[in-house]
Coordinates of C-alpha atoms in Angstrom, one line a residue:
M1 CA -16.8 5.5 -15.2
G2 CA -15.3 8.7 -15.4
V3 CA -12.2 10.3 -13.3
S4 CA -13.8 11.2 -10.5
S5 CA -14.3 15.5 -8.2
Y6 CA -14.2 14.0 -5.0
K7 CA -10.9 15.3 -3.2
A8 CA -11.4 11.2 -1.9
K9 CA -13.0 8.4 -1.8
Q10 CA -12.8 5.0 -1.2
M11 CA -13.4 2.5 -4.4
I12 CA -15.0 -1.4 -2.8
V13 CA -15.0 -3.7 -5.6
M14 CA -17.7 -7.0 -5.6
R15 CA -17.8 -9.4 -7.6
R16 CA -21.0 -10.0 -10.0
D17 CA -20.0 -13.1 -11.2
L18 CA -21.6 -14.9 -7.8
R19 CA -24.2 -13.5 -7.6
M20 CA -24.8 -12.3 -4.6
R21 CA -28.0 -11.5 -2.3
K22 CA -28.3 -7.8 -2.2
G23 CA -28.2 -7.9 1.7
K24 CA -25.0 -10.4 0.8
I25 CA -24.1 -8.0 -1.6
A26 CA -24.0 -5.1 1.2
A27 CA -22.6 -7.2 4.3
Q28 CA -19.5 -7.8 2.1
A29 CA -18.6 -4.6 0.9
G30 CA -19.5 -3.0 4.9
H31 CA -16.8 -5.4 5.8
A32 CA -14.6 -4.5 3.1
C33 CA -15.0 -0.9 3.4
V34 CA -14.6 -0.5 7.7
E35 CA -11.9 -3.3 7.2
A36 CA -9.5 -0.6 5.2
V37 CA -10.2 2.2 6.9
L38 CA -9.0 0.9 9.7
L39 CA -5.8 -0.6 8.5
A40 CA -5.5 3.0 6.4
L41 CA -5.7 5.1 10.1
V42 CA -3.4 2.5 11.5
K43 CA -0.8 2.7 8.7
E44 CA -0.9 7.2 9.3
G45 CA -1.0 6.1 13.0
R46 CA -4.2 8.7 13.0
Q47 CA -6.2 5.6 15.0
D48 CA -6.0 8.1 18.2
Q49 CA -7.9 11.1 16.0
L50 CA -10.0 9.5 15.5
R51 CA -13.2 11.1 16.6
A52 CA -17.4 11.9 17.0
S53 CA -19.4 14.5 16.2
D54 CA -21.1 16.0 19.1
D55 CA -24.3 14.6 17.6
G56 CA -22.4 11.9 16.9
G57 CA -23.5 12.0 13.3
R58 CA -20.1 12.4 12.0
A59 CA -16.4 11.1 12.2
Y60 CA -13.9 13.1 12.0
L61 CA -10.0 12.9 12.6
A62 CA -8.2 15.6 14.9
D63 CA -6.1 16.5 14.0
A64 CA -3.5 19.5 15.3
A65 CA -1.3 19.5 12.1
R66 CA -3.8 18.9 9.6
R67 CA -1.9 16.8 7.5
H68 CA -3.8 16.9 4.7
T69 CA -4.1 12.9 3.8
A70 CA -6.1 11.0 2.0
L71 CA -7.8 10.3 4.6
Y72 CA -8.3 13.1 6.5
D73 CA -9.4 14.9 3.4
W74 CA -12.5 11.8 2.6
F75 CA -13.5 11.7 6.6
D76 CA -13.7 16.3 6.5
A77 CA -15.5 16.0 2.9
G78 CA -17.9 12.5 4.4
V79 CA -16.7 9.4 3.8
A80 CA -17.5 9.3 -0.1
K81 CA -17.7 5.3 -1.3
V82 CA -17.9 4.1 -5.7
C83 CA -19.2 0.5 -5.7
V84 CA -17.2 -0.8 -9.1
Y85 CA -17.2 -4.4 -10.4
V86 CA -15.3 -7.5 -11.8
D87 CA -16.6 -10.1 -13.1
S88 CA -13.9 -12.5 -11.6
E89 CA -12.2 -13.9 -9.3
E90 CA -9.2 -13.6 -11.2
E91 CA -9.8 -10.4 -11.7
L92 CA -10.3 -9.6 -8.2
L93 CA -7.1 -11.4 -7.0
A94 CA -5.1 -9.1 -9.9
L95 CA -6.6 -5.8 -8.6
A96 CA -5.8 -6.7 -5.0
D97 CA -2.3 -8.0 -6.0
E98 CA -1.7 -5.2 -8.0
G99 CA -3.1 -2.1 -5.0
R100 CA -0.5 -3.5 -3.2
R101 CA 2.2 -4.1 -5.0
R102 CA 1.6 0.0 -5.7
G103 CA 1.9 0.0 -1.5
L104 CA -2.2 0.4 -1.2
V105 CA -3.9 -0.1 2.1
V106 CA -6.4 -3.4 -0.1
A107 CA -9.2 -5.1 2.6
L108 CA -9.6 -8.0 0.4
V109 CA -12.5 -10.1 2.3
R110 CA -12.7 -13.6 2.0
D111 CA -16.3 -15.4 2.3
A112 CA -17.0 -18.0 5.0
G113 CA -18.8 -19.7 3.3
L114 CA -21.4 -20.8 5.4
T115 CA -24.8 -19.0 3.9
E116 CA -23.5 -19.4 0.8
F117 CA -20.9 -20.6 -1.9
H118 CA -21.8 -24.4 -0.9
G119 CA -20.1 -24.4 1.7
E120 CA -16.5 -23.2 0.2
P121 CA -14.4 -20.1 1.5
T122 CA -14.8 -17.9 -1.6
Y123 CA -13.5 -13.8 -2.1
T124 CA -16.4 -12.2 -2.5
C125 CA -15.0 -8.4 -2.8
L126 CA -12.3 -5.9 -1.4
A127 CA -12.2 -2.1 -0.4
F128 CA -9.2 0.5 -1.0
E129 CA -8.0 2.8 1.6
P130 CA -9.8 6.3 1.2
L131 CA -6.8 7.9 -1.9
R132 CA -7.4 10.5 -4.4
A133 CA -8.0 10.3 -8.1
E134 CA -4.8 10.2 -8.8
D135 CA -3.6 7.6 -7.1
I136 CA -6.5 4.8 -7.7
D137 CA -8.2 6.0 -10.5
P138 CA -5.5 4.2 -12.8
L139 CA -6.6 0.9 -11.2
T140 CA -11.0 1.6 -11.6
K141 CA -11.5 4.4 -13.2
D142 CA -12.9 1.6 -16.2
L143 CA -14.8 -0.9 -14.0
P144 CA -18.0 -0.1 -14.6
L145 CA -20.9 1.3 -11.5
Y146 CA -22.4 -1.2 -9.6

């Protein structure tokens, strides 16, 4: 995957080795995406700025000061998400650790294992907060698209 042209994007990283069903993949990615965005809103103190368009079809940040952070730009441009994969729990956890070391919001999902994974809690995916390409590409640009 090359360098992105998005102003800001959210990267979701799935574990391909688990061979999850499509519905499970969608649910796990959704959990990670939502948690990372909510955490990013709180991190930037913008939770009170979240609004919905009059038709309810778009979320945006109502910011009179127009602080153009990556999160603001992400909402403004239409909430771009890119899903890539790793092939092991070790790779997923190492990526989460490196993201946190760099001060990024990382939502790491650990499934309870009740419907899959033989009752074993299992790390399935992670999502980063919405970021500019220069901040996230060093971590994810070489990961294949899912």
